[in-house]
Coordinates of N, CA and C in Angstrom, one line a residue:
M1 N 0.8 -1.2 -0.1 CA -0.1 0.0 -0.1 C 0.6 1.0 -0.3
S2 N 0.6 2.3 -0.8 CA 1.4 3.3 -0.8 C 0.9 4.7 0.3
R3 N 1.9 5.0 0.5 CA 1.9 6.0 1.5 C 0.9 7.2 1.2
R4 N -0.1 7.9 2.2 CA -1.1 8.3 1.9 C -0.6 10.3 2.4
L5 N -0.5 11.2 1.9 CA -0.3 12.4 2.8 C -1.6 13.1 2.6
F6 N -1.9 13.7 3.8 CA -3.2 14.9 4.2 C -2.2 16.1 4.7
R7 N -2.7 17.1 3.5 CA -2.2 18.4 3.8 C -3.3 19.5 3.9
F8 N -3.6 19.5 5.3 CA -4.2 20.8 4.9 C -3.5 22.5 5.5
D9 N -3.5 22.9 4.3 CA -2.5 24.5 4.2 C -3.6 25.3 4.9
D10 N -4.4 25.2 4.4 CA -5.6 26.3 4.2 C -6.9 25.7 5.1
P11 N -7.1 25.0 6.3 CA -8.6 24.0 6.5 C -9.3 25.2 6.7
D12 N -11.1 24.8 6.1 CA -11.9 25.3 6.3 C -12.3 25.2 8.2
R13 N -12.0 23.8 8.6 CA -11.8 23.9 10.1 C -11.1 22.5 10.1
F14 N -10.6 23.0 12.1 CA -10.1 21.6 12.8 C -10.5 21.5 14.1
L15 N -11.1 20.4 14.3 CA -11.7 20.2 15.7 C -11.3 18.7 16.5
T16 N -11.5 18.3 17.2 CA -11.4 17.5 18.0 C -13.3 16.7 18.1
G17 N -13.3 16.0 18.8 CA -14.9 15.4 19.0 C -14.3 13.9 19.6
T18 N -15.7 13.5 19.5 CA -15.9 12.4 20.6 C -16.9 11.4 20.2
V19 N -17.2 10.1 20.4 CA -18.2 9.5 19.7 C -18.8 8.5 20.9
G20 N -19.9 8.5 21.6 CA -20.1 7.6 22.1 C -19.8 8.2 23.8
V21 N -20.5 7.7 25.1 CA -20.9 8.4 26.2 C -19.4 8.7 27.2
P22 N -19.3 9.3 28.0 CA -18.8 9.5 29.1 C -18.3 8.1 29.9
G23 N -17.0 7.8 29.6 CA -16.4 6.3 30.4 C -16.6 5.5 29.0
D24 N -16.8 5.6 27.7 CA -16.7 4.9 27.3 C -16.7 5.9 25.8
R25 N -15.9 6.7 25.6 CA -15.4 7.5 24.4 C -14.6 7.7 23.6
A26 N -14.4 7.6 22.1 CA -13.9 7.1 21.0 C -13.4 9.0 20.6
F27 N -12.2 9.0 20.6 CA -11.6 10.4 20.5 C -10.9 10.8 18.6
F28 N -11.3 11.6 18.0 CA -10.9 11.8 17.0 C -10.7 13.3 16.7
L29 N -9.6 13.8 15.9 CA -9.3 14.8 15.0 C -9.9 14.3 14.1
Q30 N -10.6 16.2 13.3 CA -11.2 16.2 11.9 C -10.6 17.3 11.2
A31 N -10.3 17.3 10.1 CA -9.7 18.4 9.4 C -10.3 18.2 8.2
R32 N -11.4 19.4 7.6 CA -12.3 19.8 6.5 C -11.2 21.2 5.7
Q33 N -11.1 20.8 4.4 CA -10.4 21.9 3.6 C -11.7 21.4 2.5
G34 N -12.4 22.6 2.1 CA -13.4 22.1 0.5 C -14.2 20.8 1.0
A35 N -14.1 20.1 -0.4 CA -14.5 18.8 0.2 C -14.0 17.6 0.9
A36 N -12.5 18.0 0.7 CA -11.8 16.6 1.6 C -12.1 16.8 3.1
V37 N -12.3 15.3 3.6 CA -12.7 15.5 4.8 C -11.7 14.2 5.5
V38 N -10.7 14.6 6.3 CA -9.8 13.4 6.9 C -10.1 13.4 8.7
T39 N -10.1 12.0 8.9 CA -11.0 12.1 10.2 C -9.5 11.0 11.0
L40 N -8.7 11.0 12.1 CA -8.3 10.4 12.7 C -8.4 9.7 14.1
A41 N -7.9 9.1 14.3 CA -9.0 8.4 15.8 C -7.6 8.6 16.6
V42 N -7.6 9.1 18.0 CA -6.8 9.2 18.6 C -7.3 9.1 20.3
E43 N -6.4 8.9 21.7 CA -6.5 9.1 22.4 C -7.0 10.1 23.7
K44 N -7.5 10.0 24.2 CA -7.7 11.0 24.8 C -7.3 11.8 25.4
V45 N -5.6 11.0 26.1 CA -4.9 12.2 26.6 C -3.9 12.4 25.2
Q46 N -3.6 12.2 24.0 CA -2.9 12.9 23.0 C -3.7 14.3 22.7
V47 N -5.2 14.0 23.2 CA -6.1 15.3 22.5 C -5.5 16.1 23.7
A48 N -5.4 16.0 25.0 CA -5.4 16.9 26.3 C -3.7 17.3 26.1
A49 N -3.0 16.6 25.9 CA -1.5 17.1 25.3 C -1.4 17.8 24.7
L50 N -1.9 17.8 22.8 CA -1.9 18.6 22.5 C -2.5 20.0 22.7
A51 N -3.4 19.8 23.3 CA -4.1 20.9 23.4 C -3.3 21.8 24.1
A52 N -2.8 21.1 25.9 CA -1.9 22.1 26.5 C -0.5 22.5 25.7
R53 N -0.1 21.4 24.8 CA 1.5 22.5 24.5 C 0.7 23.3 23.3
I54 N -0.4 23.5 22.6 CA -0.9 24.6 21.5 C -1.0 25.4 22.5
I55 N -1.1 25.5 23.6 CA -1.6 26.7 24.2 C -0.1 27.2 24.9
E56 N 0.6 26.8 25.1 CA 1.8 27.2 25.7 C 2.3 28.2 24.8
L57 N 2.7 26.9 23.4 CA 2.9 27.7 22.5 C 2.1 28.9 21.9
A58 N 1.1 29.3 22.1 CA 0.4 30.2 21.7 C 0.8 31.7 22.9
D59 N 0.8 31.1 24.0 CA 1.3 31.9 24.8 C 2.4 32.5 25.0
A60 N 3.5 32.0 24.0 CA 4.6 32.4 24.2 C 4.9 33.0 22.8
L61 N 4.1 32.4 21.9 CA 4.4 33.8 20.4 C 3.4 35.1 21.1
A62 N 2.1 34.8 21.4 CA 1.2 36.3 21.9 C 0.4 35.9 23.0
P63 N 1.1 36.2 24.1 CA 0.5 36.2 25.6 C -1.2 37.1 25.5
R64 N -2.1 36.3 25.7 CA -3.1 37.1 26.4 C -3.6 37.2 27.3
L65 N -4.1 38.7 27.6 CA -4.5 38.4 29.2 C -5.7 38.2 29.4
D66 N -6.3 38.8 28.5 CA -7.7 37.9 28.2 C -8.6 37.3 27.5
D67 N -7.8 36.2 27.1 CA -8.2 35.1 26.7 C -9.5 35.0 25.9
E68 N -10.1 35.3 25.1 CA -11.3 35.0 25.0 C -11.9 33.3 24.1
R69 N -12.8 33.0 24.7 CA -13.1 31.4 24.5 C -14.3 31.7 23.9
V70 N -13.5 31.2 22.0 CA -14.8 31.3 21.6 C -15.7 29.5 21.9
A71 N -17.0 30.0 21.9 CA -18.0 28.8 22.0 C -18.2 28.1 20.5
N72 N -18.0 27.2 20.5 CA -17.8 26.1 18.8 C -18.1 24.9 18.9
G73 N -19.6 24.5 19.0 CA -20.7 23.7 19.6 C -20.5 22.5 18.0
A74 N -19.8 22.8 17.1 CA -19.3 22.2 15.7 C -19.5 20.6 16.3
A75 N -19.5 19.8 15.5 CA -19.6 18.3 15.8 C -18.8 17.8 14.5
L76 N -18.1 16.7 14.5 CA -17.9 15.8 13.7 C -19.0 15.8 12.9
E77 N -18.0 15.7 11.6 CA -18.9 15.3 10.2 C -18.7 13.9 9.9
A78 N -19.9 13.4 9.8 CA -20.5 11.9 9.7 C -20.3 11.7 7.7
P79 N -19.9 11.1 7.3 CA -19.3 9.6 8.3 C -18.0 9.8 9.2
I80 N -18.3 8.9 9.9 CA -16.8 9.3 10.8 C -16.3 7.6 10.2
V81 N -15.1 7.7 9.1 CA -14.3 7.0 8.9 C -12.7 7.5 8.7
E82 N -12.3 6.7 10.1 CA -10.9 6.8 10.2 C -9.8 6.6 9.2
A83 N -8.9 7.6 9.1 CA -7.9 7.1 8.5 C -7.0 6.4 8.6
F84 N -6.7 6.6 10.0 CA -5.7 5.6 11.1 C -5.6 6.1 12.4
R85 N -5.0 5.5 12.8 CA -4.9 5.9 14.7 C -4.0 6.3 14.6
V86 N -3.5 7.5 15.6 CA -2.6 8.0 15.6 C -1.7 7.6 16.5
G87 N -0.4 8.0 16.7 CA 0.5 7.4 17.1 C 1.7 8.0 18.0
A88 N 2.3 9.1 16.9 CA 2.9 10.3 17.5 C 2.1 11.2 17.0
I89 N 2.1 12.7 17.4 CA 1.7 13.7 17.1 C 3.1 15.2 17.0
A90 N 3.3 15.8 16.3 CA 4.4 16.8 16.4 C 3.6 18.6 16.4
L91 N 4.4 19.0 16.8 CA 3.7 20.4 17.1 C 5.2 21.3 16.6
A92 N 4.9 22.3 16.1 CA 5.7 23.5 15.3 C 5.5 24.7 14.9
W93 N 6.0 25.8 14.9 CA 5.7 27.4 14.4 C 6.4 27.3 13.5
D94 N 5.9 27.5 12.2 CA 6.2 27.7 11.1 C 6.4 29.4 11.0
A95 N 7.9 29.6 11.3 CA 7.8 31.2 11.4 C 7.5 32.4 10.4
D96 N 7.9 30.8 8.9 CA 8.2 32.1 7.6 C 6.5 32.4 7.5
R97 N 5.7 31.4 7.3 CA 3.9 31.3 6.9 C 3.2 32.0 8.6
K98 N 3.8 32.5 9.6 CA 3.5 32.6 10.9 C 2.1 31.5 11.1
R99 N 2.1 30.2 11.3 CA 0.9 29.4 11.1 C 1.7 28.4 12.4
V100 N 1.1 27.8 13.0 CA 1.1 26.6 13.4 C 0.9 25.1 13.3
V101 N 2.2 24.4 12.9 CA 1.9 23.2 12.2 C 1.5 22.0 12.9
I102 N 0.8 20.8 13.0 CA 0.7 19.9 13.9 C 0.6 19.0 12.5
E103 N 1.5 17.8 12.9 CA 1.5 16.8 11.7 C 1.4 15.4 13.1
A104 N 0.7 14.7 12.0 CA 0.3 13.1 13.0 C 0.9 12.2 12.2
Q105 N 1.4 10.7 12.4 CA 1.8 9.6 12.1 C 0.9 8.3 12.9
P106 N 0.8 7.5 12.3 CA 0.1 6.2 12.3 C 0.9 5.4 13.5
V107 N -0.2 4.6 14.2 CA 1.0 3.4 15.5 C 2.2 3.1 14.4
S108 N 3.1 2.4 15.2 CA 3.9 2.0 14.1 C 4.3 0.5 14.6
E109 N 4.6 -0.1 14.2 CA 4.2 -1.8 14.7 C 6.1 -1.9 15.5
D110 N 6.3 -0.9 15.5 CA 7.5 -1.3 16.6 C 7.5 -0.1 17.4
G111 N 6.7 1.2 17.5 CA 6.4 2.1 18.1 C 7.1 3.1 18.1
S112 N 8.0 3.5 17.3 CA 8.9 4.2 16.9 C 8.4 5.1 15.6
Y113 N 8.9 6.5 16.1 CA 8.6 7.6 15.5 C 9.8 8.2 14.7
V114 N 9.8 8.2 13.2 CA 10.5 8.6 12.2 C 10.8 9.8 11.8
E115 N 11.0 10.9 11.1 CA 10.8 11.8 10.4 C 10.7 11.3 9.0
I116 N 10.4 11.3 8.1 CA 10.3 11.2 6.8 C 10.0 12.1 5.8
A117 N 10.9 12.6 5.2 CA 10.9 13.5 3.7 C 9.3 13.4 3.5
D118 N 8.8 14.2 2.8 CA 7.5 13.9 2.1 C 7.3 13.6 0.9
D119 N 8.6 13.5 0.0 CA 8.1 12.3 -1.0 C 8.8 10.8 -1.0
D120 N 8.7 10.4 0.3 CA 9.6 9.1 0.3 C 8.3 8.2 0.5
P121 N 8.2 7.5 -0.7 CA 6.7 6.6 -1.2 C 7.0 5.8 0.0
D122 N 7.7 5.2 1.0 CA 7.7 4.0 1.6 C 7.5 4.6 2.7
G123 N 7.4 5.7 3.5 CA 7.4 6.2 4.9 C 5.9 6.0 5.0
P124 N 5.3 6.6 6.6 CA 4.4 5.9 7.0 C 3.5 7.1 6.9
D125 N 2.0 6.7 6.8 CA 0.9 7.6 5.9 C 1.4 9.2 6.8
L126 N 1.0 10.1 6.7 CA 1.0 11.6 7.8 C 0.2 12.7 7.2
F127 N -0.3 12.8 8.4 CA -1.4 14.4 8.4 C -0.9 15.3 8.6
R128 N -0.9 16.7 7.9 CA -0.2 17.8 8.7 C -1.5 19.1 8.3
I129 N -1.3 19.8 9.2 CA -2.0 20.6 9.0 C -1.8 22.1 9.4
R130 N -1.5 23.2 8.9 CA -1.0 24.4 9.4 C -2.5 25.6 9.5
L131 N -2.5 25.9 10.8 CA -3.6 26.6 11.5 C -2.6 28.3 11.5
A132 N -3.2 29.5 11.9 CA -3.3 30.3 12.1 C -3.4 30.5 14.3
L133 N -2.3 31.5 14.6 CA -2.4 30.9 16.2 C -3.7 31.3 16.8
G134 N -4.5 31.9 16.3 CA -6.0 32.1 16.5 C -6.7 30.9 16.7
E135 N -6.8 30.2 15.4 CA -7.6 29.2 15.2 C -7.0 27.9 16.1
A136 N -5.6 28.1 15.5 CA -4.7 26.4 17.1 C -5.6 26.9 18.3
R137 N -5.5 28.1 18.6 CA -6.0 28.4 20.0 C -7.1 28.2 20.5
D138 N -8.2 28.4 19.2 CA -9.3 28.2 19.5 C -9.5 26.3 19.6
F139 N -9.1 25.8 18.7 CA -9.1 24.5 19.1 C -8.8 24.0 19.8
A140 N -7.5 24.5 20.4 CA -7.0 24.0 22.3 C -8.3 24.2 23.0
H141 N -8.8 25.6 23.4 CA -9.8 25.4 24.5 C -11.0 24.5 24.1
R142 N -11.4 24.5 22.7 CA -12.7 23.8 22.3 C -11.9 22.1 22.9
A143 N -11.0 21.5 22.7 CA -10.2 20.5 23.3 C -10.5 19.7 24.3
I144 N -9.8 21.3 25.4 CA -9.8 21.1 26.8 C -11.3 20.7 26.8
D145 N -12.2 21.4 26.8 CA -13.5 21.3 27.3 C -14.2 19.6 27.0
I146 N -14.1 19.5 25.9 CA -14.4 18.1 25.7 C -13.8 17.3 26.2
V147 N -12.6 17.0 26.7 CA -11.7 16.4 27.5 C -12.4 16.3 29.0
E148 N -12.4 17.6 29.2 CA -13.4 17.7 30.8 C -14.4 17.0 30.6
A149 N -15.2 17.2 29.5 CA -16.7 16.7 29.5 C -17.1 15.3 30.3
G150 N -15.8 14.8 30.5 CA -15.6 13.1 30.8 C -16.9 13.5 32.0
R151 N -15.7 12.1 32.5 CA -16.8 11.6 33.5 C -15.9 12.1 34.8
P152 N -16.8 12.6 36.3 CA -16.1 13.8 36.8 C -15.5 12.5 37.7
T153 N -14.4 13.6 38.6 CA -13.6 12.5 39.4 C -13.6 12.8 40.8
C154 N -12.8 11.9 41.1 CA -12.7 11.8 43.0 C -12.3 13.0 43.5
P155 N -12.7 13.7 44.2 CA -11.8 14.5 45.0 C -10.9 13.8 45.7
F156 N -11.2 13.0 46.1 CA -10.1 12.2 46.9 C -9.1 11.6 46.6
C157 N -9.0 10.8 45.5 CA -8.5 9.8 44.5 C -7.7 10.2 43.2
G158 N -9.0 10.9 42.8 CA -8.8 11.8 41.1 C -8.8 10.7 40.0
Q159 N -9.7 9.3 40.6 CA -10.0 8.9 39.8 C -11.4 8.7 39.1
A160 N -11.5 8.3 38.0 CA -12.8 8.6 37.3 C -14.3 7.9 38.2
I161 N -15.2 8.6 38.2 CA -16.1 7.7 39.1 C -17.2 7.9 37.9
D162 N -17.7 6.8 37.7 CA -18.7 6.3 36.3 C -19.7 6.4 36.7
Q163 N -21.3 5.9 36.4 CA -22.5 5.6 36.6 C -22.9 4.6 38.0
R164 N -21.8 3.5 38.0 CA -22.3 3.2 38.8 C -21.7 3.3 40.1
G165 N -20.6 4.2 40.7 CA -20.3 4.8 41.5 C -18.6 4.4 41.5
H166 N -17.9 4.4 42.3 CA -16.4 4.5 42.7 C -16.4 4.2 43.9
L167 N -15.6 3.6 44.0 CA -14.6 2.6 45.5 C -13.4 3.1 45.5
C168 N -13.2 4.2 46.3 CA -12.3 5.2 46.7 C -11.1 4.3 47.7
P169 N -10.2 4.5 47.1 CA -9.1 3.5 48.0 C -8.8 4.2 49.1
R170 N -9.0 5.5 48.8 CA -8.7 6.8 50.6 C -9.7 6.6 51.0
A171 N -10.9 6.2 50.6 CA -12.1 6.7 51.7 C -11.9 5.3 52.2
N172 N -11.1 4.5 51.8 CA -11.6 3.1 52.2 C -10.9 2.1 52.9
P173 N -10.3 2.2 54.3 CA -9.1 1.8 54.8 C -9.1 0.3 54.8
N174 N -9.7 -0.1 54.3 CA -9.5 -2.2 53.7 C -8.8 -2.0 52.8
L175 N -8.9 -1.4 51.5 CA -7.7 -0.6 50.8 C -6.4 -0.5 50.7
N176 N -6.4 0.5 51.6 CA -5.0 1.2 51.4 C -4.0 -0.3 52.5

């Protein structure tokens, strides 16, 4: 199978979304530019880490004292067909274009991540998107909202509390 390159240099939208109920959600990144839509499966921790890093980068480049949060209730576009499951995500600043660059590669068989030239036909699939700083910041805030919309956490131990309740090891001396 030949390598697939998904490039979004001027996307119409880029967002994270979920399918399922808290505690049993699947997380996705989705980009659209014109008629092209690409959806990538990701882990919740990957979304949280990417959002945190984008905010750190944005704050370092252009700090805002009163960061306006844009309410973006956009949902994933259907049908949701993942191009690949993300194994590695890279974040960079393209100073020439003044854009945040996000790259994602699929999970590799050996768990390694190697930077491959775009013209290498034997490399792993590659997703690349370029976002204006404000777009990246908006993406990050929405991603954080989605991650935090999961199950509530126990105030004593920090573990997730599901619909059936929670057996807290700190509240139960027999479990310590």
